[in-house]
PDB file of N, CA and C in Angstrom:
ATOM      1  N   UNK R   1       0.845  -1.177   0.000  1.00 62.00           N
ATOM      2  CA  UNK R   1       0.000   0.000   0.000  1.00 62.00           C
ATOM      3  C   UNK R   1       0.894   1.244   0.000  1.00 62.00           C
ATOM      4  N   UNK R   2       0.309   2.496  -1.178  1.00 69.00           N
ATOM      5  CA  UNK R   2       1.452   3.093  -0.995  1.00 69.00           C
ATOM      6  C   UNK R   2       0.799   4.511  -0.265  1.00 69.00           C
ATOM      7  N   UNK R   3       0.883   5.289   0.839  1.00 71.00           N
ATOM      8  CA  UNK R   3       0.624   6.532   1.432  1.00 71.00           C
ATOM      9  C   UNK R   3       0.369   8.042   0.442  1.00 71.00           C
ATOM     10  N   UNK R   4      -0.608   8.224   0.690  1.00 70.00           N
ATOM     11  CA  UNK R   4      -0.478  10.037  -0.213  1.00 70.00           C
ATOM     12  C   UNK R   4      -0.019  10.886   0.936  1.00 70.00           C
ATOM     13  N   UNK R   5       0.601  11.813   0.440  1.00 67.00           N
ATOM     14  CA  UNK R   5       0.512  12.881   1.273  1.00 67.00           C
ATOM     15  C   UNK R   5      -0.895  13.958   1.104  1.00 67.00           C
ATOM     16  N   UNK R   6      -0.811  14.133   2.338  1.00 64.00           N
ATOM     17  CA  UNK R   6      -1.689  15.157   3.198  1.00 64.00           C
ATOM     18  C   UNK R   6      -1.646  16.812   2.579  1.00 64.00           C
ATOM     19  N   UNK R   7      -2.163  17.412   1.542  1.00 64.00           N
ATOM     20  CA  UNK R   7      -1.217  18.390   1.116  1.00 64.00           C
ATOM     21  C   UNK R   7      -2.585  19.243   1.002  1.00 64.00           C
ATOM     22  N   UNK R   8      -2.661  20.485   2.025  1.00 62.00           N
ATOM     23  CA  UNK R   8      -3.482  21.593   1.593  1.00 62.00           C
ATOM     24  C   UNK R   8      -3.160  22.741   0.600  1.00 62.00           C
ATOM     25  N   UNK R   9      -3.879  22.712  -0.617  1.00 60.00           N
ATOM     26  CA  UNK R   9      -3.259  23.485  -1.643  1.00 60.00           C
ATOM     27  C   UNK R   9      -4.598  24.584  -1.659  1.00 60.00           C
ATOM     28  N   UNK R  10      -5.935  23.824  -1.328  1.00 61.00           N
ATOM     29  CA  UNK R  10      -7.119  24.927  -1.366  1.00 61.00           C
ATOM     30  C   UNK R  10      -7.552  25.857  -0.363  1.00 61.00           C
ATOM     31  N   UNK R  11      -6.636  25.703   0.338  1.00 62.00           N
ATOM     32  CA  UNK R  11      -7.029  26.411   2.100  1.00 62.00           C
ATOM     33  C   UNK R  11      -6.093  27.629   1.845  1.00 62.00           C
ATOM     34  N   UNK R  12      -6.633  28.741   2.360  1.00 62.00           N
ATOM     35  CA  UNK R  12      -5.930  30.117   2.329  1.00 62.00           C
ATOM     36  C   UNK R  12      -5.578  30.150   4.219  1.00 62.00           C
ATOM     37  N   UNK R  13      -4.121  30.768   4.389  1.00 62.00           N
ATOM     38  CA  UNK R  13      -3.591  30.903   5.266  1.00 62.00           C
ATOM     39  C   UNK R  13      -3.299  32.767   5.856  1.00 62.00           C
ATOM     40  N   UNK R  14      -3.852  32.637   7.126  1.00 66.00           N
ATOM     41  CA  UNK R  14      -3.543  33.872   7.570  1.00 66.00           C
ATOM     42  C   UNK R  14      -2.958  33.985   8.446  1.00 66.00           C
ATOM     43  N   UNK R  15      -2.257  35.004   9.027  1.00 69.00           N
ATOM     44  CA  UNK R  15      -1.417  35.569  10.289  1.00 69.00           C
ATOM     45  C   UNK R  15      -2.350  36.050  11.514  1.00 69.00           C
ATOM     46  N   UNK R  16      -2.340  35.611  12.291  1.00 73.00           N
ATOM     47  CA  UNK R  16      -2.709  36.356  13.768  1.00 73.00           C
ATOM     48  C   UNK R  16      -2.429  36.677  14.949  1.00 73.00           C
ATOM     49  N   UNK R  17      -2.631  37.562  15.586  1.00 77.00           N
ATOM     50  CA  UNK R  17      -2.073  37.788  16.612  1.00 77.00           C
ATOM     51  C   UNK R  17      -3.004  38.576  17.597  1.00 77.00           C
ATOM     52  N   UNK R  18      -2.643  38.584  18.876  1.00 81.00           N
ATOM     53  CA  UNK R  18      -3.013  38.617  19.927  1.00 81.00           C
ATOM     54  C   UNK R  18      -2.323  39.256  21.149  1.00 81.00           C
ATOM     55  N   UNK R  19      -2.541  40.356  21.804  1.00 84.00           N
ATOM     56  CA  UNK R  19      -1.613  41.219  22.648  1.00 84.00           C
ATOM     57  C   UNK R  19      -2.673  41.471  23.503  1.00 84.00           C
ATOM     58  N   UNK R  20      -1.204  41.725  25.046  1.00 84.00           N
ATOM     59  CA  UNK R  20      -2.442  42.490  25.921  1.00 84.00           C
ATOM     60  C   UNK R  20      -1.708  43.378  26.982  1.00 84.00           C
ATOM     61  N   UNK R  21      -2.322  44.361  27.483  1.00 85.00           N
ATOM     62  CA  UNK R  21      -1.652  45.878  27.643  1.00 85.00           C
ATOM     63  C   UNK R  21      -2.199  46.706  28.613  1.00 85.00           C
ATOM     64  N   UNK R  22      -1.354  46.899  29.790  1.00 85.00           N
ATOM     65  CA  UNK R  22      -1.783  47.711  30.696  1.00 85.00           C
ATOM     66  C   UNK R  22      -2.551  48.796  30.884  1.00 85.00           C
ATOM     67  N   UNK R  23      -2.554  49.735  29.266  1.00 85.00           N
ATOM     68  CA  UNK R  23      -3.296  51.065  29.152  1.00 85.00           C
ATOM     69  C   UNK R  23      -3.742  50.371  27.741  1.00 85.00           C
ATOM     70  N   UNK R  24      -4.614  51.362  27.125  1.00 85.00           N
ATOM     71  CA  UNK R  24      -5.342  51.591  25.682  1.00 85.00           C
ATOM     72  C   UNK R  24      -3.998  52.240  25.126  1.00 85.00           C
ATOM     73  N   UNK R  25      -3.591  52.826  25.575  1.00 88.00           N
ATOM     74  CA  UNK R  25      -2.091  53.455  24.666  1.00 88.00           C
ATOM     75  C   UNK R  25      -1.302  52.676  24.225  1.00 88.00           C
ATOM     76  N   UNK R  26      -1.069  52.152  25.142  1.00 88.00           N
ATOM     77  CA  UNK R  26       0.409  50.620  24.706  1.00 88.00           C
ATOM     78  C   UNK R  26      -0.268  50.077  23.615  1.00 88.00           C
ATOM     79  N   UNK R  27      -1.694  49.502  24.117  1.00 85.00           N
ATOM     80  CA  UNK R  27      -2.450  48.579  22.970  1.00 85.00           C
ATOM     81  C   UNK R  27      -2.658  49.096  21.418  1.00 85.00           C
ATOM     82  N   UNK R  28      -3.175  50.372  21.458  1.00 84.00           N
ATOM     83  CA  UNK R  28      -2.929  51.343  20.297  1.00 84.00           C
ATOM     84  C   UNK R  28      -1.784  51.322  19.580  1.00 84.00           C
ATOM     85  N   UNK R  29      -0.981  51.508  20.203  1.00 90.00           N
ATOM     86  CA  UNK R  29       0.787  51.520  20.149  1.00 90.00           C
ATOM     87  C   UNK R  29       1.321  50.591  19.587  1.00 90.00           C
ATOM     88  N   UNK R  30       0.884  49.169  20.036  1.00 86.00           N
ATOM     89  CA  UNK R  30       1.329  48.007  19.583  1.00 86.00           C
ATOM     90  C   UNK R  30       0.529  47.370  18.059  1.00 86.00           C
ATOM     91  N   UNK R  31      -1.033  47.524  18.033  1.00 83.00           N
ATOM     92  CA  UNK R  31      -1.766  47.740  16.955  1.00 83.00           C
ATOM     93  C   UNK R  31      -1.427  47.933  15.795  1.00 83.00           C
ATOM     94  N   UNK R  32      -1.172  49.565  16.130  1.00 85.00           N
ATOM     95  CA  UNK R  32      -0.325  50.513  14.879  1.00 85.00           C
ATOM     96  C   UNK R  32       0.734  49.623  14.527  1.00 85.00           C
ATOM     97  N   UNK R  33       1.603  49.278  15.077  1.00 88.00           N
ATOM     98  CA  UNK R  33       3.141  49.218  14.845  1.00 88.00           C
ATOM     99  C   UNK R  33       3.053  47.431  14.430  1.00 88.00           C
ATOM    100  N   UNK R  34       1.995  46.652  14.677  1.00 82.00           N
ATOM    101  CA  UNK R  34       1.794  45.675  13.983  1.00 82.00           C
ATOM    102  C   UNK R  34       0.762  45.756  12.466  1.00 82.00           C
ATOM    103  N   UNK R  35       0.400  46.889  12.076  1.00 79.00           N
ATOM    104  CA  UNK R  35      -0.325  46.851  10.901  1.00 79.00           C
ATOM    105  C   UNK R  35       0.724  47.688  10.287  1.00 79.00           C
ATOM    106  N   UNK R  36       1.537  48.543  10.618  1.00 83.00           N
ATOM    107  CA  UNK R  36       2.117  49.740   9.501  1.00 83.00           C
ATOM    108  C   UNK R  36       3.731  48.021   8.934  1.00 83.00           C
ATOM    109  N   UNK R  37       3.858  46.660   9.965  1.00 81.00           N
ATOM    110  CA  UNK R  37       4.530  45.211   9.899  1.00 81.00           C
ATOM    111  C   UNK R  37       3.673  44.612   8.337  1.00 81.00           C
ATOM    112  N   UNK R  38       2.850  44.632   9.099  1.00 76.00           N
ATOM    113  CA  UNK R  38       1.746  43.910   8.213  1.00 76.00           C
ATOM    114  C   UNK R  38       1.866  44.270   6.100  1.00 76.00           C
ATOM    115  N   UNK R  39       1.573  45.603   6.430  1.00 77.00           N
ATOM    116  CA  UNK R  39       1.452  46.663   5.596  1.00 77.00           C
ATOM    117  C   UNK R  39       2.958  46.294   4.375  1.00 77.00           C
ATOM    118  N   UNK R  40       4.388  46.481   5.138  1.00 77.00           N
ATOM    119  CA  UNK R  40       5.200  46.289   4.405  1.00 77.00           C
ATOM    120  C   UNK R  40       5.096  45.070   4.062  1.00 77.00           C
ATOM    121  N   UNK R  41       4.505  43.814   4.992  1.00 71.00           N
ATOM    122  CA  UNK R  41       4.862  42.254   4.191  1.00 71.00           C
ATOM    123  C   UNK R  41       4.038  41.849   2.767  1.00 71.00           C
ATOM    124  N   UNK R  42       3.024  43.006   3.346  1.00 69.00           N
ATOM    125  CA  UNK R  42       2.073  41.931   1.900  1.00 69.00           C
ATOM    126  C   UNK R  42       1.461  43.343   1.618  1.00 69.00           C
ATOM    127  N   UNK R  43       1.793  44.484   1.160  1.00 65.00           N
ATOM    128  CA  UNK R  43       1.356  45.354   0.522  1.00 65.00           C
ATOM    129  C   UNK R  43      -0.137  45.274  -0.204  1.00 65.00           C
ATOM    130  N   UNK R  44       0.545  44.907  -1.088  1.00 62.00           N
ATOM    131  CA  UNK R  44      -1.074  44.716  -2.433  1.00 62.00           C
ATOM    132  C   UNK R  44      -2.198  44.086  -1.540  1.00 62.00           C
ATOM    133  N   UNK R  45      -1.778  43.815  -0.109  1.00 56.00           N
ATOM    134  CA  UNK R  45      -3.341  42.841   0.414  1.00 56.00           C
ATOM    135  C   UNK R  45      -3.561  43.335   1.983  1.00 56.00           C
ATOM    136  N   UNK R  46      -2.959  44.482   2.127  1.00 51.00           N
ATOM    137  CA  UNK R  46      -2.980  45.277   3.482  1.00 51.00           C
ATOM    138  C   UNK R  46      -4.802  46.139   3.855  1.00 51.00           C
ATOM    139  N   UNK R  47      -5.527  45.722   2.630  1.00 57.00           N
ATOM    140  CA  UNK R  47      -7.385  46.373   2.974  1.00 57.00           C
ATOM    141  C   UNK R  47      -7.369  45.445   3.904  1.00 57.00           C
ATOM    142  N   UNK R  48      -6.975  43.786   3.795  1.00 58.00           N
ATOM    143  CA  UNK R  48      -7.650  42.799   4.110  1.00 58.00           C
ATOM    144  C   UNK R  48      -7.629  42.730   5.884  1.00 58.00           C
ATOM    145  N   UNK R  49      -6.298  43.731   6.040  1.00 58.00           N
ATOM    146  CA  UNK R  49      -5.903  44.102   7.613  1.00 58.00           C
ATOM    147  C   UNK R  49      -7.298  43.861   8.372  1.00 58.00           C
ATOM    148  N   UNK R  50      -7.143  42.973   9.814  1.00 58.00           N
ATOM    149  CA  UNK R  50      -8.409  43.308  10.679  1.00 58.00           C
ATOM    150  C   UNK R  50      -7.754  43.580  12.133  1.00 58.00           C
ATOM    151  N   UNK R  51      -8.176  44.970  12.402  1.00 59.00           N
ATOM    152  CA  UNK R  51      -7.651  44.966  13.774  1.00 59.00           C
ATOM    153  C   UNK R  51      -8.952  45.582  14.864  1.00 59.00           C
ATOM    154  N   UNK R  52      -8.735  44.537  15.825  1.00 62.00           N
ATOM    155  CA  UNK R  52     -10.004  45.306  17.247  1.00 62.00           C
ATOM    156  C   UNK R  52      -9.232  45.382  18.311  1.00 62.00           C
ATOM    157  N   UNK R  53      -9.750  46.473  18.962  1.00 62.00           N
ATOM    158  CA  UNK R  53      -9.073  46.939  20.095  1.00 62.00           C
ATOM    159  C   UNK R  53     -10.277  46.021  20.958  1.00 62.00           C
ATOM    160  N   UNK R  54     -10.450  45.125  21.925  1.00 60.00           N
ATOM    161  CA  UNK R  54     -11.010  44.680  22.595  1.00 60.00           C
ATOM    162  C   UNK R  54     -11.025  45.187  23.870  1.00 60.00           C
ATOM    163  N   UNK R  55     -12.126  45.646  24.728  1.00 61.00           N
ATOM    164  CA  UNK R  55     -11.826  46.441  25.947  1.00 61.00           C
ATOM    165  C   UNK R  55     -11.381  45.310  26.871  1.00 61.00           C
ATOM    166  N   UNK R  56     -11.501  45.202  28.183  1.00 64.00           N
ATOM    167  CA  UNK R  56     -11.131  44.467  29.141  1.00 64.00           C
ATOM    168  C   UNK R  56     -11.480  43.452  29.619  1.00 64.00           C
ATOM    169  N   UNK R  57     -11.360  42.049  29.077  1.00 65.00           N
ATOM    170  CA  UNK R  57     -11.952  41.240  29.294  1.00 65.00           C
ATOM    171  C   UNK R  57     -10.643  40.421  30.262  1.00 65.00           C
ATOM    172  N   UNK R  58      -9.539  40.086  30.193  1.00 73.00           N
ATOM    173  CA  UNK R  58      -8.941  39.458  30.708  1.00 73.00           C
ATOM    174  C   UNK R  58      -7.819  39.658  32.238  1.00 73.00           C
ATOM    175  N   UNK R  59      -7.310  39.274  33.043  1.00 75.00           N
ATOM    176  CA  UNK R  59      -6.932  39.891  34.430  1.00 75.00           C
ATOM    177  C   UNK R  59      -5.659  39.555  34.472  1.00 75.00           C
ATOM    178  N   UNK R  60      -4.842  40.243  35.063  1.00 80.00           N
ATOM    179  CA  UNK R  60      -3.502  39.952  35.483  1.00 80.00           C
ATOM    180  C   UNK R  60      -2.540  40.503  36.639  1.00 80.00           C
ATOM    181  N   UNK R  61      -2.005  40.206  37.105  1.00 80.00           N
ATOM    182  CA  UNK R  61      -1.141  40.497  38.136  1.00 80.00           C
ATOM    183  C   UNK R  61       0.084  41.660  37.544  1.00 80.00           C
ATOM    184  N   UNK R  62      -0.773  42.665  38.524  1.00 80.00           N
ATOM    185  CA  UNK R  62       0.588  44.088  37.939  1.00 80.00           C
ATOM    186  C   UNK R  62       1.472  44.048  39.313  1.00 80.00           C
ATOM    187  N   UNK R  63       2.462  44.964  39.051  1.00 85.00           N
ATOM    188  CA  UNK R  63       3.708  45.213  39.851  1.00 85.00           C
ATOM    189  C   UNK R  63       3.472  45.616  41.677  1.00 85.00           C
ATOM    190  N   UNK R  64       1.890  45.727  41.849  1.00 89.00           N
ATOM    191  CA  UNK R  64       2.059  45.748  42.804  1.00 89.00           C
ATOM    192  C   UNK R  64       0.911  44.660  43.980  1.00 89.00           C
ATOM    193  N   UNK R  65       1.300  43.700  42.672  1.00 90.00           N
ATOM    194  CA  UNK R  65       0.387  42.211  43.209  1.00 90.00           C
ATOM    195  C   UNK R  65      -0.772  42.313  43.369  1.00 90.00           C
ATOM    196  N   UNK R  66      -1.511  43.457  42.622  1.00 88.00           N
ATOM    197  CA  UNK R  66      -3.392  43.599  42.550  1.00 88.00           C
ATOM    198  C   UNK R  66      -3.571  43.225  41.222  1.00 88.00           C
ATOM    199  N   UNK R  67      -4.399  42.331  41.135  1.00 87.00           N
ATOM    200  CA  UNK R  67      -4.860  41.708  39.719  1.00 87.00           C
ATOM    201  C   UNK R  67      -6.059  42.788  38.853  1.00 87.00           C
ATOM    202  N   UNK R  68      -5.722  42.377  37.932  1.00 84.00           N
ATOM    203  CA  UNK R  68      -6.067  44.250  36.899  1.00 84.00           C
ATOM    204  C   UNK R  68      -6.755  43.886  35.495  1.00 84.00           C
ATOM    205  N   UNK R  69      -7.553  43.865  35.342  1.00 82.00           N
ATOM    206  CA  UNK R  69      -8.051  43.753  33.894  1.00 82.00           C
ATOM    207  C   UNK R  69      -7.006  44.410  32.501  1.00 82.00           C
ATOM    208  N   UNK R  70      -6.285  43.674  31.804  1.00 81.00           N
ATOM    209  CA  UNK R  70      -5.850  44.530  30.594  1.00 81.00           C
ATOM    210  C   UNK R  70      -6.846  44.470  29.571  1.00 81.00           C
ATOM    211  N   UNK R  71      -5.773  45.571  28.883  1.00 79.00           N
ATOM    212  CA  UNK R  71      -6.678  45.939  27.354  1.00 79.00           C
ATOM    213  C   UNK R  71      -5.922  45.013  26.473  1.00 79.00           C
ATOM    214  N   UNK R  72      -6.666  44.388  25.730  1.00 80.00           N
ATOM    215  CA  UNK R  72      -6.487  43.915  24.590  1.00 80.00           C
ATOM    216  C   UNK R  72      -6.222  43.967  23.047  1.00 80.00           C
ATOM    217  N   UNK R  73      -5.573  43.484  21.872  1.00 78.00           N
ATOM    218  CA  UNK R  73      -5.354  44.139  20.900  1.00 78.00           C
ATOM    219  C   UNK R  73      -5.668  42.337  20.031  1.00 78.00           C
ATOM    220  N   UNK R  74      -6.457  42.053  19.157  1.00 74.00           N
ATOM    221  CA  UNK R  74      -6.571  41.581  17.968  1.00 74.00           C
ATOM    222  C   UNK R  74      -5.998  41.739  16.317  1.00 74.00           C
ATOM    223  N   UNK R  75      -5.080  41.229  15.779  1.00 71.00           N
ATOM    224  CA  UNK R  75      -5.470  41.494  14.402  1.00 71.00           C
ATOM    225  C   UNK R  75      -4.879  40.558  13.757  1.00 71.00           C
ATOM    226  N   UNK R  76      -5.258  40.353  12.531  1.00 68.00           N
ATOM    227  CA  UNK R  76      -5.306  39.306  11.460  1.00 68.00           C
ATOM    228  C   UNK R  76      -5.020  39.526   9.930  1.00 68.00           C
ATOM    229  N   UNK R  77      -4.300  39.279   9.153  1.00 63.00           N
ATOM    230  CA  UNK R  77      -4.349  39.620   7.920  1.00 63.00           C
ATOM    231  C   UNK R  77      -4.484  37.857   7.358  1.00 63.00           C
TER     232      UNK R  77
END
């Protein structure tokens, strides 16, 4: 018996990412500076950019051991 390979040729592949940030500034900050990334890799397809600023859904331990909701950053090309 001889094996095929497994080979996705019809599936489209995207990048994503996921950040999270003490203020809305950092998150903004980081946003920007991952779409203007984005922007140079794949030019001709930078509309397709998706970015959400997500408000505060998740908690974490800041510097002075009180657990803190950050802001969040989404995006995807």
């Amino acid at each position: 018996m001889c094996t095929k390979p497994f080979v996705r040729t019809l599936e489209f592949l995207w990048q994503e990412g996921h950040t999270a940030h003490a203020t809305p500034e950092e998150a903004e900050k980081e946003a920007l500076q991952m779409i203007n990334i984005y922007e140079k890799f794949a030019y001709d397809h930078s509309n397709n950019v998706f970015f959400d600023c997500y408000q505060r859904v998740y908690m974490r331990t800041d510097e002075s051991g009180q657990r803190q909701l950050v802001w969040q950053t989404y995006l995807c090309l």
